[in-house]
Amino acid sequence: MTLDYLLALTTFCLVTSLTPGPNNIMLMASGINYGVRRTLPHAAGILVGWPLMVLLVALGLGRIFETVPAAYTVLKILSSLYILWLAWRIATARPAEEGAVKAGAPMTFLGAAAFQWVNGKAWFMAVSSIAAFTLAGNYAASVAAIVICFATTGIVSSTSWTLFGAGLRRVLTDPRYFRWINIFLALTLVASLWPMLAH
């Protein structure tokens, strides 16, 4: 593996990890609604579930969609319905009273890890990274590099979006602003469905 290869891979992983998508929007919303500490299991679930998904796709799971195209259509429908439900939960969330712990529950570790399997952006990133960055003569090592790179850039992305949301939480003392921010996040989450549905 050359330095050029590693730089290209790192750039791809960093850009795709940091750009808005269902994981990042939900981490930001959780940071706003629940704070950093209560969002940690959600972030940890992504950090474990996402690289595991990339590894399993590299091991051949992604071929299911090539041989059974209807399976991808089912995934799109389930993913869309689930993301719409999550967007509704974000849009209708209420702020906690000052100094109080917000009622309700953020996404759990297992929920966030399992969510990767119905996350359209995650599938796109997994399949495209395996297609673009695996090396025929060094497949195992290149898969390991992709998984490690996504795990590392995932830490940067998850931390950034969670802290950004938590930072907004401190600013949002007026419930009216809180509500409009949550509605904006919900609409952004719904808009993140477009790249998946367009393909």
PDB file of C-alpha atoms in Angstrom:
ATOM      1  CA  MET A   1       0.000   0.000   0.000  1.00  0.00           C
ATOM      2  CA  THR A   2       1.418   3.342  -1.069  1.00  0.00           C
ATOM      3  CA  LEU A   3       1.199   6.691   0.667  1.00  0.00           C
ATOM      4  CA  ASP A   4      -1.030   7.956  -2.174  1.00  0.00           C
ATOM      5  CA  TYR A   5      -3.437   5.080  -1.563  1.00  0.00           C
ATOM      6  CA  LEU A   6      -3.600   5.773   2.184  1.00  0.00           C
ATOM      7  CA  LEU A   7      -4.105   9.513   1.633  1.00  0.00           C
ATOM      8  CA  ALA A   8      -6.918   8.892  -0.864  1.00  0.00           C
ATOM      9  CA  LEU A   9      -8.568   6.366   1.447  1.00  0.00           C
ATOM     10  CA  THR A  10      -8.298   8.665   4.465  1.00  0.00           C
ATOM     11  CA  THR A  11      -9.753  11.587   2.507  1.00  0.00           C
ATOM     12  CA  PHE A  12     -12.663   9.452   1.296  1.00  0.00           C
ATOM     13  CA  CYS A  13     -13.392   8.091   4.780  1.00  0.00           C
ATOM     14  CA  LEU A  14     -13.117  11.489   6.453  1.00  0.00           C
ATOM     15  CA  VAL A  15     -15.319  13.329   3.953  1.00  0.00           C
ATOM     16  CA  THR A  16     -18.017  10.649   3.855  1.00  0.00           C
ATOM     17  CA  SER A  17     -17.969  10.279   7.654  1.00  0.00           C
ATOM     18  CA  LEU A  18     -18.221  14.007   8.384  1.00  0.00           C
ATOM     19  CA  THR A  19     -20.907  14.937   5.855  1.00  0.00           C
ATOM     20  CA  PRO A  20     -24.523  15.049   7.078  1.00  0.00           C
ATOM     21  CA  GLY A  21     -26.331  11.746   7.024  1.00  0.00           C
ATOM     22  CA  PRO A  22     -28.704   9.833   9.278  1.00  0.00           C
ATOM     23  CA  ASN A  23     -26.009   8.921  11.849  1.00  0.00           C
ATOM     24  CA  ASN A  24     -24.632  12.445  12.151  1.00  0.00           C
ATOM     25  CA  ILE A  25     -27.998  14.195  12.217  1.00  0.00           C
ATOM     26  CA  MET A  26     -29.274  11.804  14.904  1.00  0.00           C
ATOM     27  CA  LEU A  27     -26.101  12.276  16.990  1.00  0.00           C
ATOM     28  CA  MET A  28     -26.512  16.033  16.773  1.00  0.00           C
ATOM     29  CA  ALA A  29     -30.188  15.789  17.733  1.00  0.00           C
ATOM     30  CA  SER A  30     -29.310  13.481  20.620  1.00  0.00           C
ATOM     31  CA  GLY A  31     -26.621  15.916  21.772  1.00  0.00           C
ATOM     32  CA  ILE A  32     -29.226  18.684  21.789  1.00  0.00           C
ATOM     33  CA  ASN A  33     -31.936  16.643  23.480  1.00  0.00           C
ATOM     34  CA  TYR A  34     -29.910  14.517  25.913  1.00  0.00           C
ATOM     35  CA  GLY A  35     -26.395  15.962  26.198  1.00  0.00           C
ATOM     36  CA  VAL A  36     -23.032  14.291  25.641  1.00  0.00           C
ATOM     37  CA  ARG A  37     -23.077  11.705  28.435  1.00  0.00           C
ATOM     38  CA  ARG A  38     -26.451  10.191  27.518  1.00  0.00           C
ATOM     39  CA  THR A  39     -25.497  10.171  23.820  1.00  0.00           C
ATOM     40  CA  LEU A  40     -22.299   8.146  24.374  1.00  0.00           C
ATOM     41  CA  PRO A  41     -23.963   4.695  23.974  1.00  0.00           C
ATOM     42  CA  HIS A  42     -25.493   5.882  20.684  1.00  0.00           C
ATOM     43  CA  ALA A  43     -22.087   7.070  19.432  1.00  0.00           C
ATOM     44  CA  ALA A  44     -20.392   3.868  20.615  1.00  0.00           C
ATOM     45  CA  GLY A  45     -22.979   1.758  18.773  1.00  0.00           C
ATOM     46  CA  ILE A  46     -22.141   3.567  15.533  1.00  0.00           C
ATOM     47  CA  LEU A  47     -18.400   3.239  16.142  1.00  0.00           C
ATOM     48  CA  VAL A  48     -18.717  -0.543  16.537  1.00  0.00           C
ATOM     49  CA  GLY A  49     -21.621  -1.305  14.186  1.00  0.00           C
ATOM     50  CA  TRP A  50     -20.403   0.708  11.219  1.00  0.00           C
ATOM     51  CA  PRO A  51     -16.881  -0.789  10.807  1.00  0.00           C
ATOM     52  CA  LEU A  52     -18.365  -4.253  11.440  1.00  0.00           C
ATOM     53  CA  MET A  53     -20.827  -3.658   8.618  1.00  0.00           C
ATOM     54  CA  VAL A  54     -17.994  -2.589   6.269  1.00  0.00           C
ATOM     55  CA  LEU A  55     -16.084  -5.753   7.156  1.00  0.00           C
ATOM     56  CA  LEU A  56     -19.088  -8.005   6.510  1.00  0.00           C
ATOM     57  CA  VAL A  57     -19.792  -6.282   3.193  1.00  0.00           C
ATOM     58  CA  ALA A  58     -16.148  -6.887   2.237  1.00  0.00           C
ATOM     59  CA  LEU A  59     -16.580 -10.557   3.143  1.00  0.00           C
ATOM     60  CA  GLY A  60     -19.352 -10.862   0.563  1.00  0.00           C
ATOM     61  CA  LEU A  61     -22.614  -9.816   2.202  1.00  0.00           C
ATOM     62  CA  GLY A  62     -23.002  -6.965  -0.289  1.00  0.00           C
ATOM     63  CA  ARG A  63     -23.303  -9.497  -3.129  1.00  0.00           C
ATOM     64  CA  ILE A  64     -26.810 -10.322  -1.920  1.00  0.00           C
ATOM     65  CA  PHE A  65     -28.002  -7.046  -3.416  1.00  0.00           C
ATOM     66  CA  GLU A  66     -26.337  -7.865  -6.722  1.00  0.00           C
ATOM     67  CA  THR A  67     -27.979 -11.287  -6.983  1.00  0.00           C
ATOM     68  CA  VAL A  68     -31.340 -10.317  -5.426  1.00  0.00           C
ATOM     69  CA  PRO A  69     -32.094  -6.674  -6.391  1.00  0.00           C
ATOM     70  CA  ALA A  70     -35.486  -6.891  -4.653  1.00  0.00           C
ATOM     71  CA  ALA A  71     -33.635  -7.200  -1.319  1.00  0.00           C
ATOM     72  CA  TYR A  72     -32.205  -3.718  -1.845  1.00  0.00           C
ATOM     73  CA  THR A  73     -35.681  -2.357  -2.587  1.00  0.00           C
ATOM     74  CA  VAL A  74     -36.951  -3.863   0.663  1.00  0.00           C
ATOM     75  CA  LEU A  75     -33.982  -2.314   2.504  1.00  0.00           C
ATOM     76  CA  LYS A  76     -34.787   1.097   1.010  1.00  0.00           C
ATOM     77  CA  ILE A  77     -38.430   0.882   2.116  1.00  0.00           C
ATOM     78  CA  LEU A  78     -37.603  -0.268   5.656  1.00  0.00           C
ATOM     79  CA  SER A  79     -34.838   2.305   5.970  1.00  0.00           C
ATOM     80  CA  SER A  80     -37.098   5.114   4.756  1.00  0.00           C
ATOM     81  CA  LEU A  81     -39.915   4.203   7.142  1.00  0.00           C
ATOM     82  CA  TYR A  82     -37.569   3.932  10.104  1.00  0.00           C
ATOM     83  CA  ILE A  83     -35.841   7.237   9.333  1.00  0.00           C
ATOM     84  CA  LEU A  84     -39.219   8.969   8.917  1.00  0.00           C
ATOM     85  CA  TRP A  85     -40.245   7.640  12.336  1.00  0.00           C
ATOM     86  CA  LEU A  86     -36.976   8.901  13.866  1.00  0.00           C
ATOM     87  CA  ALA A  87     -37.488  12.295  12.206  1.00  0.00           C
ATOM     88  CA  TRP A  88     -40.968  12.508  13.741  1.00  0.00           C
ATOM     89  CA  ARG A  89     -39.511  11.729  17.188  1.00  0.00           C
ATOM     90  CA  ILE A  90     -36.896  14.460  16.780  1.00  0.00           C
ATOM     91  CA  ALA A  91     -39.427  17.022  15.503  1.00  0.00           C
ATOM     92  CA  THR A  92     -41.814  16.402  18.407  1.00  0.00           C
ATOM     93  CA  ALA A  93     -39.177  16.282  21.171  1.00  0.00           C
ATOM     94  CA  ARG A  94     -39.652  18.738  24.017  1.00  0.00           C
ATOM     95  CA  PRO A  95     -36.886  20.528  25.901  1.00  0.00           C
ATOM     96  CA  ALA A  96     -36.157  19.543  29.490  1.00  0.00           C
ATOM     97  CA  GLU A  97     -36.721  22.082  32.221  1.00  0.00           C
ATOM     98  CA  GLU A  98     -33.571  23.965  33.131  1.00  0.00           C
ATOM     99  CA  GLY A  99     -31.377  21.773  35.325  1.00  0.00           C
ATOM    100  CA  ALA A 100     -33.586  18.720  34.816  1.00  0.00           C
ATOM    101  CA  VAL A 101     -32.692  15.493  33.047  1.00  0.00           C
ATOM    102  CA  LYS A 102     -34.670  15.131  29.857  1.00  0.00           C
ATOM    103  CA  ALA A 103     -37.256  12.374  29.902  1.00  0.00           C
ATOM    104  CA  GLY A 104     -37.229   9.754  27.195  1.00  0.00           C
ATOM    105  CA  ALA A 105     -34.374   7.636  26.021  1.00  0.00           C
ATOM    106  CA  PRO A 106     -31.656   8.288  23.468  1.00  0.00           C
ATOM    107  CA  MET A 107     -30.759   5.497  21.055  1.00  0.00           C
ATOM    108  CA  THR A 108     -29.028   2.581  22.750  1.00  0.00           C
ATOM    109  CA  PHE A 109     -25.696   0.984  21.826  1.00  0.00           C
ATOM    110  CA  LEU A 110     -27.393  -2.029  20.216  1.00  0.00           C
ATOM    111  CA  GLY A 111     -30.012   0.139  18.511  1.00  0.00           C
ATOM    112  CA  ALA A 112     -27.332   2.350  16.948  1.00  0.00           C
ATOM    113  CA  ALA A 113     -25.231  -0.651  15.869  1.00  0.00           C
ATOM    114  CA  ALA A 114     -28.275  -2.348  14.311  1.00  0.00           C
ATOM    115  CA  PHE A 115     -29.376   0.902  12.650  1.00  0.00           C
ATOM    116  CA  GLN A 116     -26.388   0.703  10.290  1.00  0.00           C
ATOM    117  CA  TRP A 117     -28.106  -2.153   8.456  1.00  0.00           C
ATOM    118  CA  VAL A 118     -31.069   0.051   7.463  1.00  0.00           C
ATOM    119  CA  ASN A 119     -28.999   3.184   6.899  1.00  0.00           C
ATOM    120  CA  GLY A 120     -28.886   3.901   3.171  1.00  0.00           C
ATOM    121  CA  LYS A 121     -25.847   6.173   3.411  1.00  0.00           C
ATOM    122  CA  ALA A 122     -23.974   3.473   5.362  1.00  0.00           C
ATOM    123  CA  TRP A 123     -24.673   0.904   2.632  1.00  0.00           C
ATOM    124  CA  PHE A 124     -23.561   3.320  -0.074  1.00  0.00           C
ATOM    125  CA  MET A 125     -20.342   4.130   1.798  1.00  0.00           C
ATOM    126  CA  ALA A 126     -19.597   0.477   2.547  1.00  0.00           C
ATOM    127  CA  VAL A 127     -20.130  -0.804  -0.976  1.00  0.00           C
ATOM    128  CA  SER A 128     -18.376   2.122  -2.693  1.00  0.00           C
ATOM    129  CA  SER A 129     -15.344   1.984  -0.372  1.00  0.00           C
ATOM    130  CA  ILE A 130     -14.921  -1.760  -0.904  1.00  0.00           C
ATOM    131  CA  ALA A 131     -15.312  -1.335  -4.662  1.00  0.00           C
ATOM    132  CA  ALA A 132     -12.913   1.607  -4.895  1.00  0.00           C
ATOM    133  CA  PHE A 133     -10.199   0.846  -2.342  1.00  0.00           C
ATOM    134  CA  THR A 134      -9.699  -2.916  -2.166  1.00  0.00           C
ATOM    135  CA  LEU A 135      -6.555  -4.173  -3.858  1.00  0.00           C
ATOM    136  CA  ALA A 136      -6.759  -7.393  -5.845  1.00  0.00           C
ATOM    137  CA  GLY A 137      -3.258  -8.508  -4.884  1.00  0.00           C
ATOM    138  CA  ASN A 138      -3.614  -7.499  -1.237  1.00  0.00           C
ATOM    139  CA  TYR A 139      -7.330  -7.828  -0.509  1.00  0.00           C
ATOM    140  CA  ALA A 140      -7.210  -8.702   3.201  1.00  0.00           C
ATOM    141  CA  ALA A 141      -4.777  -5.899   4.068  1.00  0.00           C
ATOM    142  CA  SER A 142      -6.720  -3.328   2.063  1.00  0.00           C
ATOM    143  CA  VAL A 143      -9.998  -4.367   3.742  1.00  0.00           C
ATOM    144  CA  ALA A 144      -8.294  -4.014   7.128  1.00  0.00           C
ATOM    145  CA  ALA A 145      -7.075  -0.536   6.122  1.00  0.00           C
ATOM    146  CA  ILE A 146     -10.597   0.511   5.089  1.00  0.00           C
ATOM    147  CA  VAL A 147     -12.161  -0.779   8.326  1.00  0.00           C
ATOM    148  CA  ILE A 148      -9.485   0.874  10.508  1.00  0.00           C
ATOM    149  CA  CYS A 149      -9.763   4.130   8.559  1.00  0.00           C
ATOM    150  CA  PHE A 150     -13.548   4.264   8.927  1.00  0.00           C
ATOM    151  CA  ALA A 151     -13.283   3.399  12.646  1.00  0.00           C
ATOM    152  CA  THR A 152     -10.787   6.241  13.168  1.00  0.00           C
ATOM    153  CA  THR A 153     -12.634   8.871  11.137  1.00  0.00           C
ATOM    154  CA  GLY A 154     -15.866   7.711  12.779  1.00  0.00           C
ATOM    155  CA  ILE A 155     -14.497   8.772  16.163  1.00  0.00           C
ATOM    156  CA  VAL A 156     -13.788  12.252  14.786  1.00  0.00           C
ATOM    157  CA  SER A 157     -17.214  12.489  13.141  1.00  0.00           C
ATOM    158  CA  SER A 158     -19.284  11.119  16.036  1.00  0.00           C
ATOM    159  CA  THR A 159     -17.483  13.298  18.577  1.00  0.00           C
ATOM    160  CA  SER A 160     -17.827  16.431  16.445  1.00  0.00           C
ATOM    161  CA  TRP A 161     -21.551  16.049  15.752  1.00  0.00           C
ATOM    162  CA  THR A 162     -22.390  15.100  19.353  1.00  0.00           C
ATOM    163  CA  LEU A 163     -20.410  18.013  20.799  1.00  0.00           C
ATOM    164  CA  PHE A 164     -21.948  20.394  18.269  1.00  0.00           C
ATOM    165  CA  GLY A 165     -25.427  19.280  19.335  1.00  0.00           C
ATOM    166  CA  ALA A 166     -24.538  19.561  23.022  1.00  0.00           C
ATOM    167  CA  GLY A 167     -23.126  23.032  22.381  1.00  0.00           C
ATOM    168  CA  LEU A 168     -26.386  24.086  20.759  1.00  0.00           C
ATOM    169  CA  ARG A 169     -28.247  22.699  23.777  1.00  0.00           C
ATOM    170  CA  ARG A 170     -26.577  25.263  26.004  1.00  0.00           C
ATOM    171  CA  VAL A 171     -27.711  28.049  23.680  1.00  0.00           C
ATOM    172  CA  LEU A 172     -31.281  26.819  23.322  1.00  0.00           C
ATOM    173  CA  THR A 173     -32.827  28.140  26.503  1.00  0.00           C
ATOM    174  CA  ASP A 174     -35.964  29.350  24.739  1.00  0.00           C
ATOM    175  CA  PRO A 175     -38.329  26.409  23.981  1.00  0.00           C
ATOM    176  CA  ARG A 176     -39.418  28.105  20.745  1.00  0.00           C
ATOM    177  CA  TYR A 177     -35.888  27.973  19.321  1.00  0.00           C
ATOM    178  CA  PHE A 178     -35.467  24.438  20.616  1.00  0.00           C
ATOM    179  CA  ARG A 179     -38.565  23.338  18.716  1.00  0.00           C
ATOM    180  CA  TRP A 180     -37.533  24.987  15.438  1.00  0.00           C
ATOM    181  CA  ILE A 181     -34.023  23.513  15.630  1.00  0.00           C
ATOM    182  CA  ASN A 182     -35.516  20.045  16.149  1.00  0.00           C
ATOM    183  CA  ILE A 183     -37.908  20.523  13.232  1.00  0.00           C
ATOM    184  CA  PHE A 184     -34.979  21.637  11.055  1.00  0.00           C
ATOM    185  CA  LEU A 185     -32.985  18.541  12.101  1.00  0.00           C
ATOM    186  CA  ALA A 186     -35.968  16.301  11.396  1.00  0.00           C
ATOM    187  CA  LEU A 187     -36.377  17.780   7.904  1.00  0.00           C
ATOM    188  CA  THR A 188     -32.630  17.394   7.295  1.00  0.00           C
ATOM    189  CA  LEU A 189     -32.872  13.762   8.337  1.00  0.00           C
ATOM    190  CA  VAL A 190     -35.748  13.227   5.889  1.00  0.00           C
ATOM    191  CA  ALA A 191     -33.736  15.007   3.156  1.00  0.00           C
ATOM    192  CA  SER A 192     -30.835  12.605   3.786  1.00  0.00           C
ATOM    193  CA  LEU A 193     -33.040   9.883   2.311  1.00  0.00           C
ATOM    194  CA  TRP A 194     -32.814  11.427  -1.163  1.00  0.00           C
ATOM    195  CA  PRO A 195     -29.412  10.007  -2.257  1.00  0.00           C
ATOM    196  CA  MET A 196     -30.525   6.491  -1.316  1.00  0.00           C
ATOM    197  CA  LEU A 197     -33.942   6.791  -2.947  1.00  0.00           C
ATOM    198  CA  ALA A 198     -32.483   8.370  -6.085  1.00  0.00           C
ATOM    199  CA  HIS A 199     -30.335   5.286  -6.817  1.00  0.00           C
TER     200      HIS A 199
END
